[in-house]
Each structure stands twice: as C-alpha cells, then as structure tokens.
Coordinates of C-alpha atoms in Angstrom, one line a residue:
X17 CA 0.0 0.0 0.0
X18 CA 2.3 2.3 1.2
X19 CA 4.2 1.4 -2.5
X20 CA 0.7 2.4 -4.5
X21 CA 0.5 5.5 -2.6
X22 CA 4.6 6.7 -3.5
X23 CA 3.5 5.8 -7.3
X24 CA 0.7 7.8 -6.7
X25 CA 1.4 10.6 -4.3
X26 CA 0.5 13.8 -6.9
X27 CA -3.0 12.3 -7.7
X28 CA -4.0 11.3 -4.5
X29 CA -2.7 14.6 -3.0
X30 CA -4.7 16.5 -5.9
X31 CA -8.0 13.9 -5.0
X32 CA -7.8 14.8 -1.1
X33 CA -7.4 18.5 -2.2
X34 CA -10.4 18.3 -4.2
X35 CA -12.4 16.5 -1.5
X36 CA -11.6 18.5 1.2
X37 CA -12.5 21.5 -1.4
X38 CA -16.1 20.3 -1.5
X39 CA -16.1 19.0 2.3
X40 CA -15.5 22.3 3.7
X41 CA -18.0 24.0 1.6
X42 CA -21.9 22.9 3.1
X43 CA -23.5 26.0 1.4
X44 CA -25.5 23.6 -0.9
X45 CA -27.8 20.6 -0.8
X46 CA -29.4 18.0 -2.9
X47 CA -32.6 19.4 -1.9
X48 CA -32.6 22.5 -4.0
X49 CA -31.5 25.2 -1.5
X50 CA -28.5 26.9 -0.5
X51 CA -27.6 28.5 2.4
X52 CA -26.7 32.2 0.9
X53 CA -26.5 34.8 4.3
X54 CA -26.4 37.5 0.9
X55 CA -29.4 39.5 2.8
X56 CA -27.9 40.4 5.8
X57 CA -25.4 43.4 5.5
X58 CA -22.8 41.7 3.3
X59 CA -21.6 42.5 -0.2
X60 CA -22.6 38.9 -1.1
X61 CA -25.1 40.4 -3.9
X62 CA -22.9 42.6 -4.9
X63 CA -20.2 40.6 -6.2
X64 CA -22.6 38.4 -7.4
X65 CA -24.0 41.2 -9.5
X66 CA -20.2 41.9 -10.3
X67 CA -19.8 38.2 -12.2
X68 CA -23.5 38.5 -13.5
X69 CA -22.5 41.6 -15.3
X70 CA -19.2 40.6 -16.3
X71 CA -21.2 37.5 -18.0
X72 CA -24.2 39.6 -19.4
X73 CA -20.9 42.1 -20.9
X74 CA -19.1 39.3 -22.9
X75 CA -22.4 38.2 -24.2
X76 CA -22.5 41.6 -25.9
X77 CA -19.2 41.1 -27.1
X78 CA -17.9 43.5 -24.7
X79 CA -15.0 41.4 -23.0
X80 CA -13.1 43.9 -21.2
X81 CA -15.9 46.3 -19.5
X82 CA -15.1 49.7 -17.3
X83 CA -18.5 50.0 -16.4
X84 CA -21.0 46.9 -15.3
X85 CA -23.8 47.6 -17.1
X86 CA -25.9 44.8 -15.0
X87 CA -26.2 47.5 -11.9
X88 CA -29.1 49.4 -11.5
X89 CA -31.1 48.1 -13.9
X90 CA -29.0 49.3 -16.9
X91 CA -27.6 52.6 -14.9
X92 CA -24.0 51.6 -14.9
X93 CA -21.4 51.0 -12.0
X94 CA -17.9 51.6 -12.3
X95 CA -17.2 48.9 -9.5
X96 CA -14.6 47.8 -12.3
X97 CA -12.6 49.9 -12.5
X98 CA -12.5 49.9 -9.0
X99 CA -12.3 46.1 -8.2
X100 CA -10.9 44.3 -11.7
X101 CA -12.8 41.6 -13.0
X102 CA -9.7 39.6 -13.9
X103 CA -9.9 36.6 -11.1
X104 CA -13.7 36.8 -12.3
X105 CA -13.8 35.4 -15.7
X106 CA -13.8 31.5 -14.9
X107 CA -17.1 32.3 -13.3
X108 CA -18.1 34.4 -16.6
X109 CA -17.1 31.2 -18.6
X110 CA -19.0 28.9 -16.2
X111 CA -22.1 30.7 -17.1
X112 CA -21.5 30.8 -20.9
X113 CA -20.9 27.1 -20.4
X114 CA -24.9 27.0 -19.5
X115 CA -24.5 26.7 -15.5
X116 CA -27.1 28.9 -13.3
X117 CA -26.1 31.8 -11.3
X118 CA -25.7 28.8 -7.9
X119 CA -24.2 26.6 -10.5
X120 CA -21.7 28.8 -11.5
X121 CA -21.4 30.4 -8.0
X122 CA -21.1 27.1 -5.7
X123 CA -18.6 25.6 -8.4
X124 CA -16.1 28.8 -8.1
X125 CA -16.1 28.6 -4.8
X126 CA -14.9 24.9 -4.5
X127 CA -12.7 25.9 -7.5
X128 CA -10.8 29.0 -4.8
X129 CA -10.5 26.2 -2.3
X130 CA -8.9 23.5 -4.8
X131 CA -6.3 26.2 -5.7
X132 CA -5.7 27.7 -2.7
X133 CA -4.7 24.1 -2.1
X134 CA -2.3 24.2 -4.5
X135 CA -0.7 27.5 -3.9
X136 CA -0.5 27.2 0.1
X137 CA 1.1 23.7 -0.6
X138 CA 3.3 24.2 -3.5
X139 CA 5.1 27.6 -1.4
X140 CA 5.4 25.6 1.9
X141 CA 7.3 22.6 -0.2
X142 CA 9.3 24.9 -1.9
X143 CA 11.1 26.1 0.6
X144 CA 10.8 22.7 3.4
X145 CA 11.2 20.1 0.5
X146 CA 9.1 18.3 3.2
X147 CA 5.8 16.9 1.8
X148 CA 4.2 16.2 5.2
X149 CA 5.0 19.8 6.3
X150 CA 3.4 21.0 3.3
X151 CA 0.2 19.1 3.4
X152 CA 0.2 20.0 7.0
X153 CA -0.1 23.3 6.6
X154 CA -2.0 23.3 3.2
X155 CA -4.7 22.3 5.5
X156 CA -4.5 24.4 8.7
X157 CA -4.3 27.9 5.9
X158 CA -6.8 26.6 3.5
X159 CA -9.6 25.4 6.1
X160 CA -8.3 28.1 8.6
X161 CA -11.5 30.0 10.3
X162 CA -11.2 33.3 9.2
X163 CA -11.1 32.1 5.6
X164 CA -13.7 30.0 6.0
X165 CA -15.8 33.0 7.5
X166 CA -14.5 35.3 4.7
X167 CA -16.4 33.0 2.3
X168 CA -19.3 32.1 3.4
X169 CA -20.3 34.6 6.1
X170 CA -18.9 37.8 4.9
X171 CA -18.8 36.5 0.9
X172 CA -15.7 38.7 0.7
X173 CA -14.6 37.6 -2.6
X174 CA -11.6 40.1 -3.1
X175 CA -10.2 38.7 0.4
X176 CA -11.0 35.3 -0.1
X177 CA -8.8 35.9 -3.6
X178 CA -6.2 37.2 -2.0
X179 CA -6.0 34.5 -0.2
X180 CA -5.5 32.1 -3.1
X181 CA -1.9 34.4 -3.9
X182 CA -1.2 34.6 -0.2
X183 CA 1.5 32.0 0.4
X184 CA 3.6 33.1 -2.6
X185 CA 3.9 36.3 -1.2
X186 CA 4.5 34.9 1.9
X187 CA 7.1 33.4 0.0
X188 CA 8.4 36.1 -2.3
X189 CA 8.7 38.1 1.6
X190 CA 10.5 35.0 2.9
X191 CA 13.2 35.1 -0.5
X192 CA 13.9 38.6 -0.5
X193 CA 14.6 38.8 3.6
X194 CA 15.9 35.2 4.7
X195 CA 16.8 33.6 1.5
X196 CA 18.0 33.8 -1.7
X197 CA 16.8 37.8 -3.1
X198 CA 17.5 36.9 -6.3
X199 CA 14.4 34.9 -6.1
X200 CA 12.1 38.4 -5.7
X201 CA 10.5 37.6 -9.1
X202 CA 7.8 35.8 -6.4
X203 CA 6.8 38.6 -4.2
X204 CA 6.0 40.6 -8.1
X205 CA 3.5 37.9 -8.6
X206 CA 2.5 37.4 -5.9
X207 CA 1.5 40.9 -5.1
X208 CA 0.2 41.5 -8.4
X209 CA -2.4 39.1 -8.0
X210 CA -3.4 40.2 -4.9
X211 CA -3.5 43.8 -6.1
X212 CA -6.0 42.6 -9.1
X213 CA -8.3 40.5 -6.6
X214 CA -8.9 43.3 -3.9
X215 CA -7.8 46.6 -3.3
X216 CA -7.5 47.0 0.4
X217 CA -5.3 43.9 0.9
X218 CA -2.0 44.9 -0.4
X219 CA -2.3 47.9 2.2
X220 CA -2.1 45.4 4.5
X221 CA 0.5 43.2 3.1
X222 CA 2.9 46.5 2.8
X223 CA 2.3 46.8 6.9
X224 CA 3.7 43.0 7.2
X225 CA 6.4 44.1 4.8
X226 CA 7.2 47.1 7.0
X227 CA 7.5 45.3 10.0
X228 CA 9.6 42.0 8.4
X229 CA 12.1 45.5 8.0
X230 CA 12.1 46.6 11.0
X231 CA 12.6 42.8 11.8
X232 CA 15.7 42.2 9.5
X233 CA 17.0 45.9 9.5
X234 CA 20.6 44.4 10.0
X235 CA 21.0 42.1 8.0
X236 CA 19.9 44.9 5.3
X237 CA 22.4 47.0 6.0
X238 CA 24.5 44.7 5.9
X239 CA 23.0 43.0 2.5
X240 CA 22.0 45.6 1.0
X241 CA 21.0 43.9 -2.0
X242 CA 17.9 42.3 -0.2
X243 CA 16.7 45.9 -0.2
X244 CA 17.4 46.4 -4.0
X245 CA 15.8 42.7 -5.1
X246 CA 12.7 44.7 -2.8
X247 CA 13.2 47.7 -4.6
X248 CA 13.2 45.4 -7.9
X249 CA 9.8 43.5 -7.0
X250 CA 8.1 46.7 -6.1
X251 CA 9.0 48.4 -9.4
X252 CA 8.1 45.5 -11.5
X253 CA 4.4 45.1 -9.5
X254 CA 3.6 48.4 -10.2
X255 CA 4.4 48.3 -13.8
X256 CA 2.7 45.0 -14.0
X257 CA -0.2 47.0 -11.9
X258 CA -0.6 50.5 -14.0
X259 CA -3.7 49.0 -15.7
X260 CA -5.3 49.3 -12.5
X261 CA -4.1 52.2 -10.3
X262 CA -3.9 54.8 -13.2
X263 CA -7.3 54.6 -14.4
X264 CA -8.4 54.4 -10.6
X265 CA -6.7 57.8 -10.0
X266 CA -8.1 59.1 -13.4
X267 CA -12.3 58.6 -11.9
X268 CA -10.5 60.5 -8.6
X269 CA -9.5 63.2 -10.2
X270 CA -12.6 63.8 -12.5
X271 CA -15.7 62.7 -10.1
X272 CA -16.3 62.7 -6.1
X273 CA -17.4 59.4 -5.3
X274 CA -18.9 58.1 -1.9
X275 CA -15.9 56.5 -1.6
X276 CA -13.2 59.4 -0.7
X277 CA -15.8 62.0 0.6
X278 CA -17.8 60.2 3.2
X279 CA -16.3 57.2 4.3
X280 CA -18.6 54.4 5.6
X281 CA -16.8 53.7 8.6
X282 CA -13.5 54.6 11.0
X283 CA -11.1 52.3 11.7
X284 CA -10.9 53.1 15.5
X285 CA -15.0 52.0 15.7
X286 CA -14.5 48.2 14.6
X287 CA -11.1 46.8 16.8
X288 CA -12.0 43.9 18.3
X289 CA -12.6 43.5 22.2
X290 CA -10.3 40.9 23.8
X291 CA -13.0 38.9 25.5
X292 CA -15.1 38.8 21.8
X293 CA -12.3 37.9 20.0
X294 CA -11.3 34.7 22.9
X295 CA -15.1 33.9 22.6
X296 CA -15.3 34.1 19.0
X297 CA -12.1 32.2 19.0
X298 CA -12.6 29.5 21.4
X299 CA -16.1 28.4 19.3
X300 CA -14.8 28.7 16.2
X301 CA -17.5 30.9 15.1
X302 CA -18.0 31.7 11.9
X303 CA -20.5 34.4 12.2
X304 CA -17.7 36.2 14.0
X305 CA -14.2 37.3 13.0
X306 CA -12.0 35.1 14.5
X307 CA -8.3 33.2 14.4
X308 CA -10.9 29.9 15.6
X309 CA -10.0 27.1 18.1
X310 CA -6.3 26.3 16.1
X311 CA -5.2 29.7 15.6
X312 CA -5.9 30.7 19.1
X313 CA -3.8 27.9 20.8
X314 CA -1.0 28.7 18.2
X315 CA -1.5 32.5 19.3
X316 CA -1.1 30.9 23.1
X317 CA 1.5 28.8 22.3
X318 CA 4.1 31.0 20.9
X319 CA 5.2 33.0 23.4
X320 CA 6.2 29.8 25.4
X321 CA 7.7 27.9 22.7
X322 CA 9.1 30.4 20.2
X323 CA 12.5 30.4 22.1
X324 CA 13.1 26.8 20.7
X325 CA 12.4 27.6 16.5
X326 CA 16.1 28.4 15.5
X327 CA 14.9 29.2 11.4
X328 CA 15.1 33.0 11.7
X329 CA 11.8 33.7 9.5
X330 CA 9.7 31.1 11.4
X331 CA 10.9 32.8 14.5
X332 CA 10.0 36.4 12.9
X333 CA 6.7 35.8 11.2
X334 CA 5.5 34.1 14.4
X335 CA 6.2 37.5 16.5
X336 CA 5.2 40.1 13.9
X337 CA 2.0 37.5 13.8
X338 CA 1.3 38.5 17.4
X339 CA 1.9 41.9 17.1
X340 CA -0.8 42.0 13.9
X341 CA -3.1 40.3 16.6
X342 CA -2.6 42.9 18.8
X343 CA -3.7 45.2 16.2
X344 CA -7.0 43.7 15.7
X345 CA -7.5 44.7 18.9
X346 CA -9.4 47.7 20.7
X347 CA -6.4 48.1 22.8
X348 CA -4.4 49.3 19.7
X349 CA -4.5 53.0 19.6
X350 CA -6.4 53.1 15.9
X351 CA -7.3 56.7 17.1
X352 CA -4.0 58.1 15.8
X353 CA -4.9 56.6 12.2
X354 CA -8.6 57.6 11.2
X355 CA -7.2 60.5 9.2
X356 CA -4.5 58.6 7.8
X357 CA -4.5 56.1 4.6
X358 CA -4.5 53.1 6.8
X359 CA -8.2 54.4 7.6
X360 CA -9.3 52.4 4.4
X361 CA -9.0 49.1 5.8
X362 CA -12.0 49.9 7.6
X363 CA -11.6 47.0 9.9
X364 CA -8.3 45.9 11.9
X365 CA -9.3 42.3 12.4
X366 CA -8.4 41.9 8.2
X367 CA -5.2 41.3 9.6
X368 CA -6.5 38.1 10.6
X369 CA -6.1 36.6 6.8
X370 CA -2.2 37.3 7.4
X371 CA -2.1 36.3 11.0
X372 CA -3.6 32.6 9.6
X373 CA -1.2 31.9 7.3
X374 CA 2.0 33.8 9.4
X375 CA 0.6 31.0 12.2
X376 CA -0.1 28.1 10.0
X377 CA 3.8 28.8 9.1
X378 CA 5.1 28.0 12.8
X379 CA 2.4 25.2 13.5
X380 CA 3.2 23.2 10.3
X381 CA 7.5 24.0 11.0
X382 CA 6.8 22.4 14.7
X383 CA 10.0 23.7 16.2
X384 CA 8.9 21.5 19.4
X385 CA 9.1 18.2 17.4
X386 CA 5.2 17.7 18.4
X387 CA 4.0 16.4 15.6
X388 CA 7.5 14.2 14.3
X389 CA 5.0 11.4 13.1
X390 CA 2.9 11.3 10.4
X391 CA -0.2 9.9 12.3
X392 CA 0.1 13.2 14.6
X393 CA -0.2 15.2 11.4
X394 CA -2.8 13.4 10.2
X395 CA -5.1 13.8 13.5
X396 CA -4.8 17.7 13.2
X397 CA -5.7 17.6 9.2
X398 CA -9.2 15.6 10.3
X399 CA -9.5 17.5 13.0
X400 CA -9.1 21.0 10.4
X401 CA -11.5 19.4 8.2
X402 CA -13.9 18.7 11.4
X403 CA -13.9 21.8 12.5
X404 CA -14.4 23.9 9.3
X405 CA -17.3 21.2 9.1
X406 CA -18.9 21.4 12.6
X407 CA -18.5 25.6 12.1
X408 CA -20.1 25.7 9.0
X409 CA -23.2 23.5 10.3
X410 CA -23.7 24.9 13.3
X411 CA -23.7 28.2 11.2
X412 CA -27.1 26.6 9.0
X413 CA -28.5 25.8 12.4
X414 CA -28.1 29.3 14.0
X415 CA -29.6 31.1 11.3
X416 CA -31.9 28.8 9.7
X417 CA -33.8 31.7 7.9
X418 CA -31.0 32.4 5.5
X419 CA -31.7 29.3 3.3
X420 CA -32.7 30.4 0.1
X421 CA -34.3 28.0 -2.9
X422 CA -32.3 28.1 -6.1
X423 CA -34.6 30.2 -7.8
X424 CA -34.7 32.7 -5.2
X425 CA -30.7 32.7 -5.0
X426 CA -30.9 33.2 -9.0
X427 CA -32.8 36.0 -9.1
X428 CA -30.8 39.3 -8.9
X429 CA -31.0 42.3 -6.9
X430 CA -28.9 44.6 -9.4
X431 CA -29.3 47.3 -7.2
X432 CA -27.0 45.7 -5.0
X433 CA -24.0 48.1 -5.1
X434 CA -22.4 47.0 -1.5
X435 CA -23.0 48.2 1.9
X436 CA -21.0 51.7 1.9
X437 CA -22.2 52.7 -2.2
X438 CA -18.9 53.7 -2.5
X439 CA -18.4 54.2 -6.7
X440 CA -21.4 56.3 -6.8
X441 CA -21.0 60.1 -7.1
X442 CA -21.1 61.8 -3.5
X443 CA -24.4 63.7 -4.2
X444 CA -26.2 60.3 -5.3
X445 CA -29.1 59.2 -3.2
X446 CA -29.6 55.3 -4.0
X447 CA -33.4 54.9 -2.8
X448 CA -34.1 58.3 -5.2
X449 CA -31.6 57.2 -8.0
X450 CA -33.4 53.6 -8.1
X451 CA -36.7 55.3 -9.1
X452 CA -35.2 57.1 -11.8
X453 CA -36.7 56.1 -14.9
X454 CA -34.9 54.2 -17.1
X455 CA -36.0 56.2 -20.5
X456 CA -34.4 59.7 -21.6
X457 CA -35.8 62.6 -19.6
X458 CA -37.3 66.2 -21.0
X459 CA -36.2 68.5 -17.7
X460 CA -36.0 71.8 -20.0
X461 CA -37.1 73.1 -23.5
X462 CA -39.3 71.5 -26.2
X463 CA -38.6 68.2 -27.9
X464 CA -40.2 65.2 -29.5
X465 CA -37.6 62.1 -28.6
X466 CA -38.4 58.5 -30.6
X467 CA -36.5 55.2 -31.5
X468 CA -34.9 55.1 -27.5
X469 CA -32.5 51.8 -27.2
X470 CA -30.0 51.1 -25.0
X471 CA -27.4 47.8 -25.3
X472 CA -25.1 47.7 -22.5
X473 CA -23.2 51.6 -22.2
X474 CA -24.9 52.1 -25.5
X475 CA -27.7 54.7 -25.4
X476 CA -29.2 55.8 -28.3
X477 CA -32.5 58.1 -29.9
X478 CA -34.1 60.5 -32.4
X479 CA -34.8 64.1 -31.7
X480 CA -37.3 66.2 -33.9
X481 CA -37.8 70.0 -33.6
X482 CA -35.8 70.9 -30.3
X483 CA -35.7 74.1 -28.5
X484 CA -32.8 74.3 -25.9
X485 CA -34.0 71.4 -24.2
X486 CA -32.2 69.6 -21.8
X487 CA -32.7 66.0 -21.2
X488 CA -31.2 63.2 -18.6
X489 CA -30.2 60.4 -20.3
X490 CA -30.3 56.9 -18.3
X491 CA -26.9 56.2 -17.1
X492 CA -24.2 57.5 -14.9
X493 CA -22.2 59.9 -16.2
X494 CA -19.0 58.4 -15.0
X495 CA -15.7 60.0 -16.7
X496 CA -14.9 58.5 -19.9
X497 CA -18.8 58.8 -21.4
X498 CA -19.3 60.6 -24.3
X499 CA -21.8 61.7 -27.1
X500 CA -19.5 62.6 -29.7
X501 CA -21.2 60.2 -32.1
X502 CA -24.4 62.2 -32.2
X503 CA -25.8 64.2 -35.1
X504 CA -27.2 67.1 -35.0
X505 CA -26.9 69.9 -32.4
X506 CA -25.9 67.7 -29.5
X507 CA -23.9 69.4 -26.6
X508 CA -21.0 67.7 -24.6
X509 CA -22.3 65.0 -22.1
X510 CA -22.6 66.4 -18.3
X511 CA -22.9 64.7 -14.7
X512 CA -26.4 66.2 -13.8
X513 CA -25.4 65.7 -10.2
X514 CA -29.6 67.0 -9.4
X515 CA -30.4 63.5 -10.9
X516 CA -28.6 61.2 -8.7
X517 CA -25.3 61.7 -11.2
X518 CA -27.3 60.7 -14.2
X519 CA -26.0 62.1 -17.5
X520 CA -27.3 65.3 -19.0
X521 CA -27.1 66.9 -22.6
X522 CA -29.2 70.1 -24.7
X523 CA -30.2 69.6 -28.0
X524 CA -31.5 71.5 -30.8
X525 CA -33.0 71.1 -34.2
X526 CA -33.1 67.7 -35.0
X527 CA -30.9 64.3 -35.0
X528 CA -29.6 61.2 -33.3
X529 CA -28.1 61.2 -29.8
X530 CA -25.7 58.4 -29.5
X531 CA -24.0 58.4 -26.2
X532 CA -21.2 55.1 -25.0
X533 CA -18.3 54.6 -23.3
X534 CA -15.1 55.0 -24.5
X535 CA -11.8 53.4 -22.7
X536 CA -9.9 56.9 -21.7
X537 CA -6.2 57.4 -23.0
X538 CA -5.1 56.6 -19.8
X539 CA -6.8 53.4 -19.3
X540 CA -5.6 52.0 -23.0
X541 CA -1.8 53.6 -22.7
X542 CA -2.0 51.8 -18.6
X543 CA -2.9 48.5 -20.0
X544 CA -0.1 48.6 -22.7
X545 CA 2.2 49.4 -20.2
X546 CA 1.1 46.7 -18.2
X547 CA 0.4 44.1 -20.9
X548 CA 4.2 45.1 -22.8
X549 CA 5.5 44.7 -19.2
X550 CA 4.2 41.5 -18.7
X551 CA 5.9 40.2 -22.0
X552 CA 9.2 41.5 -20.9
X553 CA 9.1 39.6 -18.0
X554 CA 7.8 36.5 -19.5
X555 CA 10.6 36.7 -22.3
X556 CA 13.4 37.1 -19.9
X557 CA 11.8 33.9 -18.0
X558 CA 12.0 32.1 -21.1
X559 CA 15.4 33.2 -22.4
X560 CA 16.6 32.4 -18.5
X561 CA 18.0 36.0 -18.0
X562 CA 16.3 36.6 -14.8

C-alpha cells in the first residue's frame, strides 16, 4: 500500500485536495437550497451582481468592460474599474458554459478552495522540500476559520482571492529577507495578483512588509541587495499593476465618489474587544471574525515555545504574527490613524487573513518536534477538516432563515451596489436614483424624442424639432462617457449631479443622440504598459535572464 501510494502521491494529494475542497463547503444541498446569508449586510449580492455583469458584458461582445452595465437596472457602475474583473472570468465562462447563477457560484467557490490548495502547498514545499510539512499546513491555511468565515459569512470575494496568492507572497517576503533575493520575481507575482483580486489587501501586506524590515533591519544593512531585489519586485508590480491604479486615480481626479468624501466607517470604531475575539475564537465561530480554536492555541503557544524555533523567518513571522493580533485589537490605539490612509481598511481584524497563514507557518515548521509522526499530522488535518465542518453547520443551524431556494438565489437584486455605495457620485441618493426612470428625460425646453434603445453603455434616440431642451439620459455619467457620435446639435455630455449623477445633454434642431463609453487614453496607454511589461518579464523567464 504504502508502495501504490509513493506511485501515486501527486494524484491522490490532488483527490484529497479536491475532497476537502467540497467538504469544507456545506452552502449547498441536494434538496434544491443553499444557504446564501447575501441578505444580511454583506456584499454577497454585490459581487454576485459583479460576475452577473461581467457574464451579461461578454455576451455583448464586450469582454473587457469599465462599467457593469448589469447594476441598476441598466444605470451603470464603475465597480470595475475599481475592483478588476480579472480573477472573475472562470465564473463568466462557467455561465457561458450554460451553468445557473448557484451553479456557476457554488462551483467557483470549490474551485478558490482546490487552488488555494495548490498554492498554500506548492510555497510551503518549496522552501521545506518536506511533503508532510506541506500538506500539514495546506490544510490548517486553507480550512483556517477566518477564511472560512471570509467566504461564506462575509462572501468577501476580493479577500477570499487574495487568499489564493497569499503564500507566494509569503514566499516572495521569505526570498527577498531570509533567503535567496534573487528569487524576488515571487513577491511581483505574488503581489500583483493580490493587487488585481482586492484593493484594500496589499495595504495590509505593505504593513507585514514594514514590520519584516524593522525585523531584519541588519541584515539589510549589511545586505543591501535584499533591499534592491525589494526595490526590484516593487518596481516590476507596479508596472505589471498601471492597468489598474492609473485609471483608478483618473475617476478620482474627475468625479467625487462616496468613496473618498464620506467614508462608511472609522477604523478606530471596529477593533475587536479581547473577551469577543477569545469567545469568537474558542467556538470557532464563523458568524464572527476570529483566528478559531487552532489559531488561538497557536497565538497561546508561541510566546512559550518560540525560544526553541532556531529558522530565523519562522521565528519572525511568528512575532510580527502577534503583534498584527494585537492590532485587531481595541487596545491598539487606531485613534491616531482615522485620518491617515490606513483608515481604508475599515476593519483591523483583516489582519487576521495574514495572522492565519504567518501562524499556520510556525504550526506546520513544529520547532517542538510535536507532531514528528505522520499519524500526529494526520489527526490535526481531520481535525481541520472537522472543525471547518462542525462551524459551517452549526452556522445553518443558528440562522436557519438564510436558506434560500435556487430560484430565489438566482434571481438578482442589481441594485445591489455593496454596503458603503462607495463608486457612486457623493451627491447620489440610491433609494431616489433607483426610481429614476430608465428612459431619456425632457427637464428643459421642447422636444419630441423617438426610436430610444440602450445595449449595455450604449444609449441611443431621435430628436425632432428641439428648443434648448435639456434632457437626462439613463446612465451614470461616470468619466470616460461621451456623445460625440451624435448628429445634430448635440452638446458635450454632463454629470447632472440633481439626478442622482445621471447624464445630461441640450439639443437642438433635430438628430440622433448616441452616447457610449469610451476606454480613456489613460486606461488604454496603462494596459499597454502593463500588458508590454508582462511580455518583458515572461521573455526574460524564457530566455533564463532573470
């Protein structure tokens, strides 16, 4: 047997990966129902609505959308410019393959788990060469609480992506400061995936950064071409990344969004309090943020037991873990920072998603030679996968009233634009904006308006006999609209920020309005940039010159 299983060890690692994947993942039945939680202050819907309009876009032959035409009911949101749709597609594909809004939903998510798998074990190995190690702690980062919680109480799908790229940043981090630095080609990819799967993260993967410095400041000095490889991966990241922070800082510059002029929330209002985050903890509760019942004892366990781990980055990551604990905390002075950037996280406990994996790190090293036979490893993987289980069940039985049927889960609410409405224009009122009609609006002047059609960001009609009038048009006038098409008299499209941000134009005389949107300068030179950088890199990997 134990022969069959040597033979075998990749596809029976890839089968137990793929079981646990659907294990860990009770948010659908044979009975036609699926526990959702999307109605109860989560952006669930809304990233829902995000694939859903990704799907309906490529349909129209639009593969690369700014805007998601699917919100509001035709109205536009530029969530993608804000969050990129790249990480989204297999879900678009799924749904072109003829799968249902579940279908196509349940099977991503068991898709994030299989290759979170894959990436949390393939970084451990290639660093321990240990396969044990690796499986080990493929299974404590993968089935962890908080992820667990990310995905199926908070339906955070930008965190729960960044969670796929985690561990080779982790490992890029553990190159460039402990190892070889020539190997910083893993933190660029690393951190350019996160940086396309959620915005927020890489804010707090530059504080774990910061702190490995302070951490390693010596040896820096000493080597100071660790802090060039840095210097390297950062550069390249960002030149990989232009195609999404330019035309981010473009909308800043020419619109006030929600977003930057009335922020939903302080960072010094959410810290955790010690005795929830123990409670939270201790249960493993997943209606909670929490490190669960196996982080916790790690968190416990380090100060006693750290003294005995002699690899230096263990050792570090372990600490600067339970300092970002700390941080989740109430009893961090997050005060000092609600004016600052770091105000953006929102909430301190997203630290946890690095805390997991810095913690996973030390469990799966076991510097005290706990768990030196296999049989020991294998009790804490069942007991990983029984625990994820048991939290996700006793989830369902909490809150029974979240179960939706199919059908109900496949019906959209597209006016699901997330909790804080952050892409819409500061002056937009969402319960007025949603009774907007959908049909161009007379507000001024005489005119007679026929042949009305909209497909996607593609409004079009017929004027006859205008007198200055001035009419709202249905869609968001987000930067990068335009009615330049048009015939006639047609003046230059306008934000009417009186109608909820809804475009505006005056016409006279007679002829044909034809209003779309049209990828800025910036946005197409950004993606060159970033698409030309990309073949750079991937031509030096080929010819071996990096």
């Amino acid at each position: 047997m134990k022969k069959t299983f040597v033979q075998h060890k990749f596809l029976l690692t890839l089968l137990l990966f793929l079981f646990a994947s659907l294990a860990s993942i009770y948010l659908t039945g044979l009975d036609g129902h699926i526990w959702s939680f999307l109605d109860s202050g989560t952006d669930g819907r809304f990233h829902i609505v995000r694939m859903e309009g990704l799907y309906q876009s490529i349909k129209r032959g639009v593969f690369f959308p700014a805007v998601n035409m699917f919100f509001l009911d035709g109205f536009g949101y530029i969530s993608n410019i804000f969050y990129a749709d790249l990480w989204l597609y297999p879900v678009a594909l799924l749904r072109l393959a003829g799968l249902s809004v579940v279908q196509a939903f349940v099977s991503f998510y068991v898709f994030l788990n299989f290759v979170t798998f894959l990436t949390s074990f393939w970084s451990y190995y290639h660093v321990s060469r240990r396969y044990d190690r690796s499986l080990l702690f493929s299974f404590i980062y993968t089935l962890s609480t908080y992820r667990i919680y990310d995905m199926v109480r908070r339906f955070d799908i930008g965190e729960v992506l960044t969670m796929v790229f985690l561990p080779i940043v982790i490992l890029g981090v553990y190159e460039i400061f402990y190892a070889d630095e020539k190997k910083w080609l893993y933190l660029t990819l690393g951190m350019t995936a996160v940086i396309y799967a959620h915005a927020l993260s890489p804010v707090l993967i530059a504080v774990f950064i910061l702190l490995v410095i302070i951490f390693r400041i010596k040896i820096l000095l000493q080597q100071p071409k660790r802090i060039l490889s840095l210097v390297y991966a950062g550069l390249t990241s960002l030149m990989l990344s232009l195609a999404y922070f330019l035309p981010i800082i473009e909308q800043l510059k020419h619109t006030q969004f929600k977003l930057t002029y009335a922020p939903l929330i302080n960072v010094s209002q959410t810290g955790l309090t010690v005795d929830n985050f123990f409670h939270w903890s201790l249960l493993s509760d997943i209606y909670n943020p929490s490190l669960g019942i196996i982080g916790l004892l790690i968190a416990i366990l380090v100060p006693f037991t750290i003294w005995k781990v002699k690899n230096s980055a263990v050792r570090d990551f372990a600490i600067i873990g339970e300092i970002l604990l700390f941080m989740t905390t109430n009893l961090f002075p997050w005060k000092l920072f609600d004016k600052t950037p770091l105000n953006m996280i929102q909430f301190p406990w997203r630290f946890l998603m690095i805390i997991t994996i810095l913690f996973a790190i030390y469990l799966a090293y076991d510097g005290m030679d706990w768990f030196d036979q296999n049989w020991k490893k294998a009790i804490v993987i069942v007991a990983t996968v029984g625990i994820a289980m048991f939290s996700g069940q006793n989830l369902v039985k909490q809150h029974p009233d979240e179960v939706d049927s199919y059908q109900a889960f496949n019906k959209i609410d597209t006016n699901s634009i997330g909790v804080g409405e952050e892409y819409l224009p500061k002056d937009a009122d969402l319960a007025a904006l949603i009774k907007e009609p959908h049909t161009p609006q007379v507000k001024n002047g005489l005119v007679k308006i026929t042949d009305f059609k909209q497909s996607g960001s593609k409004v079009q009609f017929s004027f006859q006999n205008a007198k200055n009038a001035r009419i709202v048009v249905p869609i968001i006038d987000y930067y990068g609209y335009s009615a330049r098409d048009s015939t006639g008299k047609v003046s230059k499209l306008t934000m009417d920020k009186t109608a909820n941000g809804l475009g505006q134009i005056t016409v006279n005389g007679t002829g044909t309005v034809r209003i779309n949107y049209l990828k800025t300068p910036v946005q197409i030179v950004s993606k060159i940039i970033s698409i030309f950088s990309l073949a750079i890199l991937l031509l030096l990997l080929v010819w071996k010159k990096f």
